[in-house]
Amino acid sequence: MIPTRGEVSLLSAPHSARPKVSEHEARQVAEAAREQDWRKPSFAKELFLGRFRLDLIHPHPMPSDEAAQRGEEFLAKLRDFCETKIDSARIERDALIPDEVVTGLKELGALGMKIDTKYGGLGLTQVYYNKALALVGSANPAVGALLSAHQSIGVPQPLKLFGTQEQRDAFLPRCARTDISAFLLTEPDVGSDPARLATTAVPDGDEYVLDGVKLWTTNGVVADLLVVMARVPKSEGHKGGITAFVVEAASEGVTVENRNAFMGLRGLENGVTRFHGVRVPAAHRIGPEGAGLKIALTTLNTGRLSLPAMCVGAGKWCLKIAREWSGAREQWGKPVALHEAVGSKISFIAATTFALEAVLDLSSQMADEDRNDIRIEAALAKLYGSEMAWLMADELVQIRGGRGFETAESLAARGERAVPAEQILRDLRINRIFEGSTEIMHLLIAREAVDAHLKVAGDLIDPEKSLSDKARAGAAAGAFYARWLPKLVAGPGQLPRSYADFHPAGHPDLSGHLRYVERTARKLARSTFYAMSRWQGRMETKQGFLGRIVDIGAELFAMSAACVRAELLRTTEEHGREAYQLADAFCRQSRIRVEELFGRLWTNTDDLDHKVVKGVLAGTYTWLEQGVVDPSGDGPWIADATPGPARGENVHRPIR
């Protein structure tokens, strides 16, 4: 579980001697970074509590006519650029995005898609920003990653949310047109446990002095501006803590020591950046000291939507190739698509792509309207999108057979269409790790999903709380559960005519799927409550159980979004009947997955797996490793990140 591009979570990173942080201290840091309050309603939060609030997402929110027109006009220009200027095969071959492509994107205004027009940006909504990322990501995922890292988690978004007016005036016009930005949190020995962050920012008059090493700095090799997370020591007049800074990449003492290479996204400008005595004006600090992790997490609330956007684009491309190839390729007297073994894969790709786009558009439009708290929705979109896109790409490779495993360059060399199926599989794999790995997203979402329970009953299972605190918590919990538990017994999902609007004449019946979601949400909440009662303080260690709870919630959210989108298309566009068919197919597929997950909540090998893992670590099964050779090279598992001067040449190459 390697964190990249600004991941913050509750899991522990590998042990390090610096700095020393206990498990309790690490949890305190992570908990303090969370948004503690829910000031607006959340569909997903309610879902995990057993309350199916369809009114929060239906009727489907829509962008304004002006926002839609501005977005569509830009998409037309971007499509032309993608078709005529981006040579994906060249990027894959050279492992580099040509400078003229980046320059062209700057001239097009693509660096400023999410930046307000008063700073020279395009001012696109989240909906159209994501449509743009899906489009450019389909042309080449590395280009999509460059634009996403720059705007979703780079300098523009933190400054939009937390920056001063002076900072916005100084940096946003640069980010909108000329300067590429990057986000630097992860370190060689610090990923998911930010409490152990080793990079320091020592106050010195009106400046801070940065020292440390950052790893997996997406865009870091070509960036002009950096958002850097560093630890400010506590001292007189300084609260200290992890703090965010805007740093000029050309500052003295900033060195890009390596451009990293990966199995996919070969054009990615991702590197290792060292800071040695880098002086940063205090005016470049974002927010107060100690607010860095909260800034990072809040930025990611909507920033995470960029990944499912590119997953949607990948799903659309997979569907196109699967359709064209499976109709042309014949086996045993008929197209392979008409053989059930292949047809089921195509149906999965089509239905899942429809659902992913529904989840993305719904979450994005809610983000634009700012009427709901979407921290769980965005996290679910990232989790579900990255997992399902990987499965769709894998199925495409299987449908293509040997041609799916063959590179596009090899296919072209022998006279066939250069379809980069194996490339998209490699490119999509990182999405299960970027911006919070699947395992970390499970824990992050689970923490938010049980927040209501911890608020009323958390003190009961906290060993550090006094008896009087536990007594007060017991009274509050008793009152809460006396009101909440009876509502989990029955609901609209048991009434045959509920949600009748979703069963129009001549269309598949989606109302039954919504009734299923309502019933299952209550079942999910009951299961969570039972688990908390059973395991209490040990609940946080039951990561397998929590992961399945979250996966069930993700499926229910996707089913809800798919049904709402189908009804929207039925009433506003010409593909309503087809949309209902896809939503019906997706919900039926999803329901099978949900039932399997429920079965595995209580029937699993989690305890046995834990015993086996302890045996593996103890060397009990080393005999099983005999009979092979290890082709790995020499060197430490984790590179030395001791602060100090640069150890090699600076490979930073800003694009002008």
Short mmCIF file of C-alpha atoms in Angstrom, two decimals, residues 192-543:
data_model
loop_
_atom_site.label_atom_id
_atom_site.label_comp_id
_atom_site.label_asym_id
_atom_site.label_seq_id
_atom_site.Cartn_x
_atom_site.Cartn_y
_atom_site.Cartn_z
CA SER A 192 0.25 6.71 5.35
CA ASP A 193 1.46 7.85 8.76
CA PRO A 194 2.00 11.61 8.44
CA ALA A 195 2.69 11.94 12.16
CA ARG A 196 6.20 10.72 11.35
CA LEU A 197 6.86 13.40 8.75
CA ALA A 198 10.59 14.20 8.83
CA THR A 199 10.85 17.27 6.58
CA THR A 200 11.21 20.33 8.80
CA ALA A 201 10.46 24.01 8.42
CA VAL A 202 12.35 25.92 11.10
CA PRO A 203 11.21 29.52 11.72
CA ASP A 204 13.90 32.15 11.17
CA GLY A 205 12.57 35.67 11.42
CA ASP A 206 10.11 36.29 8.60
CA GLU A 207 11.09 33.06 6.90
CA TYR A 208 11.12 29.30 7.38
CA VAL A 209 14.08 27.09 6.50
CA LEU A 210 13.10 23.79 4.87
CA ASP A 211 15.15 20.59 5.09
CA GLY A 212 14.11 17.10 4.02
CA VAL A 213 13.38 14.73 1.16
CA LYS A 214 10.08 14.11 -0.62
CA LEU A 215 9.24 11.03 -2.69
CA TRP A 216 6.80 10.41 -5.60
CA THR A 217 6.36 14.09 -6.35
CA THR A 218 3.97 13.94 -9.31
CA ASN A 219 4.81 16.91 -11.58
CA GLY A 220 7.79 17.60 -9.33
CA VAL A 221 10.31 17.17 -12.13
CA VAL A 222 8.77 19.96 -14.24
CA ALA A 223 6.99 22.00 -11.57
CA ASP A 224 7.44 25.73 -11.08
CA LEU A 225 5.50 25.90 -7.80
CA LEU A 226 5.26 23.34 -5.01
CA VAL A 227 2.89 22.75 -2.12
CA VAL A 228 5.16 21.28 0.55
CA MET A 229 4.10 19.71 3.83
CA ALA A 230 6.75 20.14 6.54
CA ARG A 231 6.92 19.91 10.32
CA VAL A 232 7.39 23.20 12.17
CA PRO A 233 9.06 22.62 15.56
CA LYS A 234 7.08 23.93 18.51
CA SER A 235 8.77 26.94 20.08
CA GLU A 236 8.00 30.27 21.69
CA GLY A 237 5.54 32.08 19.42
CA HIS A 238 5.13 29.06 17.18
CA LYS A 239 2.39 26.49 17.63
CA GLY A 240 4.28 24.10 15.39
CA GLY A 241 2.97 20.99 13.67
CA ILE A 242 2.64 19.86 10.08
CA THR A 243 2.26 22.97 7.95
CA ALA A 244 1.68 23.72 4.27
CA PHE A 245 3.88 26.08 2.23
CA VAL A 246 4.01 27.35 -1.34
CA VAL A 247 7.61 26.96 -2.47
CA GLU A 248 9.23 28.22 -5.65
CA ALA A 249 10.77 25.17 -7.33
CA ALA A 250 13.69 27.30 -8.53
CA SER A 251 14.62 28.31 -4.97
CA GLU A 252 18.22 27.77 -3.93
CA GLY A 253 18.53 24.43 -2.17
CA VAL A 254 15.69 22.68 -4.05
CA THR A 255 17.02 19.72 -6.05
CA VAL A 256 15.13 17.11 -8.06
CA GLU A 257 17.43 14.15 -7.51
CA ASN A 258 15.67 11.57 -9.62
CA ARG A 259 12.92 11.18 -12.21
CA ASN A 260 11.12 7.98 -11.27
CA ALA A 261 9.97 5.38 -13.80
CA PHE A 262 6.89 3.17 -13.42
CA MET A 263 5.14 0.20 -14.99
CA GLY A 264 2.50 2.55 -16.37
CA LEU A 265 1.98 6.28 -16.90
CA ARG A 266 5.38 6.35 -18.55
CA GLY A 267 5.14 10.03 -19.34
CA LEU A 268 4.61 10.90 -15.67
CA GLU A 269 6.95 13.61 -14.38
CA ASN A 270 7.36 12.10 -10.94
CA GLY A 271 10.54 12.42 -8.91
CA VAL A 272 12.47 12.72 -5.66
CA THR A 273 12.91 16.27 -4.38
CA ARG A 274 15.44 17.34 -1.74
CA PHE A 275 15.25 20.54 0.31
CA HIS A 276 18.46 21.77 1.91
CA GLY A 277 18.39 25.10 3.68
CA VAL A 278 15.55 26.35 1.47
CA ARG A 279 14.30 29.72 2.67
CA VAL A 280 10.55 30.26 2.31
CA PRO A 281 8.86 33.56 3.23
CA ALA A 282 6.34 33.26 6.04
CA ALA A 283 3.89 34.94 3.68
CA HIS A 284 3.97 31.74 1.62
CA ARG A 285 2.62 29.62 4.47
CA ILE A 286 -0.89 28.33 3.69
CA GLY A 287 -3.10 28.66 6.72
CA PRO A 288 -1.81 28.59 10.29
CA GLU A 289 0.96 26.38 11.61
CA GLY A 290 -0.24 22.86 12.27
CA ALA A 291 -3.08 23.00 9.73
CA GLY A 292 -1.23 21.20 6.94
CA LEU A 293 -2.93 17.83 7.19
CA LYS A 294 -6.39 19.35 7.51
CA ILE A 295 -5.64 21.39 4.39
CA ALA A 296 -4.50 18.24 2.58
CA LEU A 297 -7.57 16.22 3.56
CA THR A 298 -10.01 19.01 2.74
CA THR A 299 -8.32 19.56 -0.62
CA LEU A 300 -8.75 15.87 -1.38
CA ASN A 301 -12.50 15.96 -0.64
CA THR A 302 -13.09 17.11 -4.21
CA GLY A 303 -9.56 16.54 -5.53
CA ARG A 304 -10.12 12.79 -5.43
CA LEU A 305 -12.82 13.12 -8.09
CA SER A 306 -10.14 13.56 -10.75
CA LEU A 307 -9.19 9.88 -10.60
CA PRO A 308 -12.68 8.44 -11.14
CA ALA A 309 -13.02 10.97 -13.97
CA MET A 310 -10.16 9.34 -15.82
CA CYS A 311 -11.51 5.90 -14.87
CA VAL A 312 -14.78 6.82 -16.58
CA GLY A 313 -12.83 7.80 -19.69
CA ALA A 314 -11.01 4.47 -19.56
CA GLY A 315 -14.31 2.59 -19.23
CA LYS A 316 -15.75 4.35 -22.28
CA TRP A 317 -12.66 3.44 -24.31
CA CYS A 318 -12.74 -0.18 -23.12
CA LEU A 319 -16.39 -0.41 -24.17
CA LYS A 320 -15.62 1.02 -27.62
CA ILE A 321 -12.79 -1.42 -28.27
CA ALA A 322 -14.73 -4.38 -26.86
CA ARG A 323 -17.68 -3.59 -29.12
CA GLU A 324 -15.64 -3.09 -32.28
CA TRP A 325 -13.34 -6.08 -31.75
CA SER A 326 -16.00 -8.52 -30.55
CA GLY A 327 -18.18 -7.75 -33.51
CA ALA A 328 -15.36 -8.23 -36.01
CA ARG A 329 -13.71 -11.30 -34.49
CA GLU A 330 -15.54 -14.55 -35.31
CA GLN A 331 -15.23 -17.85 -33.48
CA TRP A 332 -17.16 -21.01 -34.28
CA GLY A 333 -19.34 -19.35 -36.85
CA LYS A 334 -20.41 -16.18 -35.05
CA PRO A 335 -18.94 -13.00 -33.54
CA VAL A 336 -17.26 -13.66 -30.19
CA ALA A 337 -19.56 -11.08 -28.58
CA LEU A 338 -22.47 -13.49 -29.09
CA HIS A 339 -20.76 -16.21 -27.07
CA GLU A 340 -22.00 -15.95 -23.51
CA ALA A 341 -18.52 -16.18 -21.97
CA VAL A 342 -17.46 -13.03 -23.81
CA GLY A 343 -20.85 -11.33 -23.84
CA SER A 344 -21.03 -11.29 -20.04
CA LYS A 345 -17.74 -9.37 -19.97
CA ILE A 346 -19.04 -6.81 -22.45
CA SER A 347 -22.23 -6.40 -20.44
CA PHE A 348 -20.15 -5.83 -17.30
CA ILE A 349 -18.04 -3.16 -19.03
CA ALA A 350 -21.08 -1.35 -20.44
CA ALA A 351 -23.14 -1.42 -17.23
CA THR A 352 -20.22 -0.49 -15.02
CA THR A 353 -19.14 2.41 -17.23
CA PHE A 354 -22.70 3.76 -17.04
CA ALA A 355 -22.67 3.48 -13.24
CA LEU A 356 -19.22 5.05 -12.83
CA GLU A 357 -20.24 8.04 -14.91
CA ALA A 358 -23.42 8.30 -12.84
CA VAL A 359 -21.42 8.30 -9.58
CA LEU A 360 -18.93 10.83 -10.95
CA ASP A 361 -21.46 13.28 -12.37
CA LEU A 362 -23.67 13.12 -9.31
CA SER A 363 -20.78 13.67 -6.90
CA SER A 364 -19.34 16.44 -9.07
CA GLN A 365 -22.61 18.31 -9.42
CA MET A 366 -23.18 18.11 -5.67
CA ALA A 367 -19.69 19.53 -5.21
CA ASP A 368 -20.53 22.40 -7.56
CA GLU A 369 -23.75 23.23 -5.75
CA ASP A 370 -22.07 22.93 -2.34
CA ARG A 371 -25.37 21.92 -0.77
CA ASN A 372 -24.14 18.55 0.48
CA ASP A 373 -21.06 17.38 2.33
CA ILE A 374 -19.50 15.02 -0.21
CA ARG A 375 -16.39 13.87 1.63
CA ILE A 376 -17.69 10.26 1.71
CA GLU A 377 -19.19 10.42 -1.79
CA ALA A 378 -15.91 11.61 -3.30
CA ALA A 379 -13.96 8.94 -1.43
CA LEU A 380 -16.40 6.25 -2.55
CA ALA A 381 -16.14 7.50 -6.14
CA LYS A 382 -12.36 7.23 -6.00
CA LEU A 383 -12.41 3.80 -4.36
CA TYR A 384 -15.10 2.32 -6.59
CA GLY A 385 -13.89 3.94 -9.79
CA SER A 386 -10.30 2.78 -9.41
CA GLU A 387 -11.28 -0.80 -8.56
CA MET A 388 -13.91 -1.20 -11.27
CA ALA A 389 -11.85 0.48 -14.01
CA TRP A 390 -9.04 -1.98 -13.33
CA LEU A 391 -11.49 -4.88 -13.66
CA MET A 392 -12.90 -3.48 -16.90
CA ALA A 393 -9.43 -3.10 -18.41
CA ASP A 394 -8.55 -6.63 -17.33
CA GLU A 395 -11.69 -7.95 -19.00
CA LEU A 396 -10.83 -6.05 -22.18
CA VAL A 397 -7.41 -7.69 -22.28
CA GLN A 398 -9.11 -11.06 -21.84
CA ILE A 399 -11.60 -10.31 -24.61
CA ARG A 400 -8.75 -9.38 -26.93
CA GLY A 401 -6.89 -12.57 -26.02
CA GLY A 402 -3.28 -12.70 -27.17
CA ARG A 403 -3.74 -9.34 -28.88
CA GLY A 404 -4.65 -7.86 -25.52
CA PHE A 405 -1.28 -8.90 -24.13
CA GLU A 406 0.61 -7.70 -27.23
CA THR A 407 1.78 -4.10 -27.33
CA ALA A 408 0.25 -1.61 -29.71
CA GLU A 409 3.64 -1.09 -31.34
CA SER A 410 3.98 -4.81 -32.04
CA LEU A 411 0.46 -5.02 -33.41
CA ALA A 412 1.17 -2.17 -35.80
CA ALA A 413 4.47 -3.72 -36.87
CA ARG A 414 2.68 -6.79 -38.17
CA GLY A 415 -0.12 -4.86 -39.85
CA GLU A 416 -2.95 -4.83 -37.28
CA ARG A 417 -4.73 -2.01 -35.52
CA ALA A 418 -2.50 -0.61 -32.76
CA VAL A 419 -4.85 -1.07 -29.79
CA PRO A 420 -3.02 -0.31 -26.50
CA ALA A 421 -5.08 -2.65 -24.29
CA GLU A 422 -2.10 -3.82 -22.26
CA GLN A 423 -1.05 -0.22 -21.77
CA ILE A 424 -4.37 0.86 -20.27
CA LEU A 425 -4.13 -2.06 -17.85
CA ARG A 426 -0.71 -0.84 -16.74
CA ASP A 427 -1.77 2.79 -16.64
CA LEU A 428 -4.89 2.13 -14.57
CA ARG A 429 -3.12 0.02 -11.95
CA ILE A 430 -1.76 3.05 -10.10
CA ASN A 431 -5.26 4.42 -9.48
CA ARG A 432 -5.73 1.77 -6.80
CA ILE A 433 -2.77 3.40 -5.00
CA PHE A 434 -2.83 7.12 -6.00
CA GLU A 435 -4.43 9.55 -3.52
CA GLY A 436 -5.18 6.85 -0.98
CA SER A 437 -4.79 3.14 -1.69
CA THR A 438 -7.87 0.92 -1.68
CA GLU A 439 -6.96 -0.34 1.78
CA ILE A 440 -6.55 3.18 3.09
CA MET A 441 -9.75 4.39 1.49
CA HIS A 442 -11.56 1.54 3.24
CA LEU A 443 -10.33 2.81 6.61
CA LEU A 444 -10.88 6.47 5.83
CA ILE A 445 -14.46 5.89 4.68
CA ALA A 446 -15.16 3.49 7.54
CA ARG A 447 -14.03 6.15 10.02
CA GLU A 448 -16.47 8.64 8.56
CA ALA A 449 -19.23 6.03 8.33
CA VAL A 450 -19.07 5.25 12.06
CA ASP A 451 -18.59 8.88 13.09
CA ALA A 452 -22.11 9.19 14.48
CA HIS A 453 -21.54 6.13 16.68
CA LEU A 454 -18.19 7.38 17.96
CA LYS A 455 -19.68 10.77 18.78
CA VAL A 456 -22.23 9.23 21.15
CA ALA A 457 -20.47 6.06 22.30
CA GLY A 458 -16.78 6.63 21.66
CA ASP A 459 -15.97 7.40 25.28
CA LEU A 460 -17.41 4.03 26.31
CA ILE A 461 -14.63 2.18 24.53
CA ASP A 462 -11.84 4.68 25.16
CA PRO A 463 -9.56 3.22 27.87
CA GLU A 464 -8.28 6.68 28.77
CA LYS A 465 -11.70 8.03 29.73
CA SER A 466 -12.75 8.25 33.37
CA LEU A 467 -15.71 6.40 34.85
CA SER A 468 -17.72 9.62 34.96
CA ASP A 469 -16.99 10.23 31.27
CA LYS A 470 -18.09 6.68 30.48
CA ALA A 471 -21.27 7.16 32.50
CA ARG A 472 -22.19 10.30 30.57
CA ALA A 473 -21.38 8.55 27.29
CA GLY A 474 -23.54 5.59 28.30
CA ALA A 475 -26.51 7.85 28.92
CA ALA A 476 -26.04 9.66 25.60
CA ALA A 477 -25.58 6.38 23.74
CA GLY A 478 -28.69 4.89 25.31
CA ALA A 479 -30.78 7.85 24.19
CA PHE A 480 -29.32 7.79 20.67
CA TYR A 481 -29.79 4.07 20.09
CA ALA A 482 -33.28 4.10 21.60
CA ARG A 483 -34.28 6.45 18.80
CA TRP A 484 -32.10 4.99 16.03
CA LEU A 485 -32.39 1.20 16.31
CA PRO A 486 -36.20 0.94 15.92
CA LYS A 487 -35.94 2.79 12.60
CA LEU A 488 -33.76 0.00 11.20
CA VAL A 489 -36.55 -2.56 11.44
CA ALA A 490 -38.86 -1.40 8.64
CA GLY A 491 -38.96 1.16 5.87
CA PRO A 492 -40.16 2.07 2.35
CA GLY A 493 -38.09 -0.74 0.89
CA GLN A 494 -40.69 -3.21 2.12
CA LEU A 495 -43.60 -1.45 0.40
CA PRO A 496 -44.25 -2.76 -3.15
CA ARG A 497 -45.13 0.64 -4.62
CA SER A 498 -42.32 2.72 -3.17
CA TYR A 499 -40.27 4.77 -5.66
CA ALA A 500 -42.89 4.18 -8.36
CA ASP A 501 -41.50 7.09 -10.41
CA PHE A 502 -38.67 4.77 -11.36
CA HIS A 503 -40.97 2.32 -13.16
CA PRO A 504 -42.33 4.23 -16.14
CA ALA A 505 -44.33 2.35 -18.75
CA GLY A 506 -42.23 0.52 -21.31
CA HIS A 507 -39.05 0.68 -19.24
CA PRO A 508 -37.30 -1.80 -16.94
CA ASP A 509 -38.34 -1.54 -13.32
CA LEU A 510 -35.74 0.39 -11.33
CA SER A 511 -38.03 0.97 -8.36
CA GLY A 512 -37.30 -2.54 -7.14
CA HIS A 513 -33.60 -1.77 -7.08
CA LEU A 514 -34.17 1.36 -5.02
CA ARG A 515 -36.31 -0.63 -2.59
CA TYR A 516 -33.42 -3.06 -2.35
CA VAL A 517 -31.01 -0.21 -1.60
CA GLU A 518 -33.29 1.07 1.17
CA ARG A 519 -33.66 -2.36 2.77
CA THR A 520 -29.98 -3.14 2.41
CA ALA A 521 -28.89 0.18 3.88
CA ARG A 522 -30.78 -0.71 7.05
CA LYS A 523 -29.21 -4.17 7.05
CA LEU A 524 -25.79 -2.59 6.62
CA ALA A 525 -26.37 -0.28 9.59
CA ARG A 526 -27.56 -3.19 11.74
CA SER A 527 -24.45 -5.18 10.81
CA THR A 528 -22.20 -2.25 11.72
CA PHE A 529 -23.95 -1.80 15.07
CA TYR A 530 -23.68 -5.51 15.85
CA ALA A 531 -19.96 -5.47 15.03
CA MET A 532 -19.35 -2.43 17.25
CA SER A 533 -21.23 -4.12 20.10
CA ARG A 534 -19.23 -7.31 19.61
CA TRP A 535 -15.74 -5.92 19.15
CA GLN A 536 -16.00 -2.46 20.77
CA GLY A 537 -12.46 -1.02 21.06
CA ARG A 538 -11.08 -3.78 18.82
CA MET A 539 -13.33 -2.69 15.94
CA GLU A 540 -10.52 -0.62 14.43
CA THR A 541 -8.41 -3.77 14.04
CA LYS A 542 -11.10 -5.56 12.02
CA GLN A 543 -9.96 -4.08 8.74
#
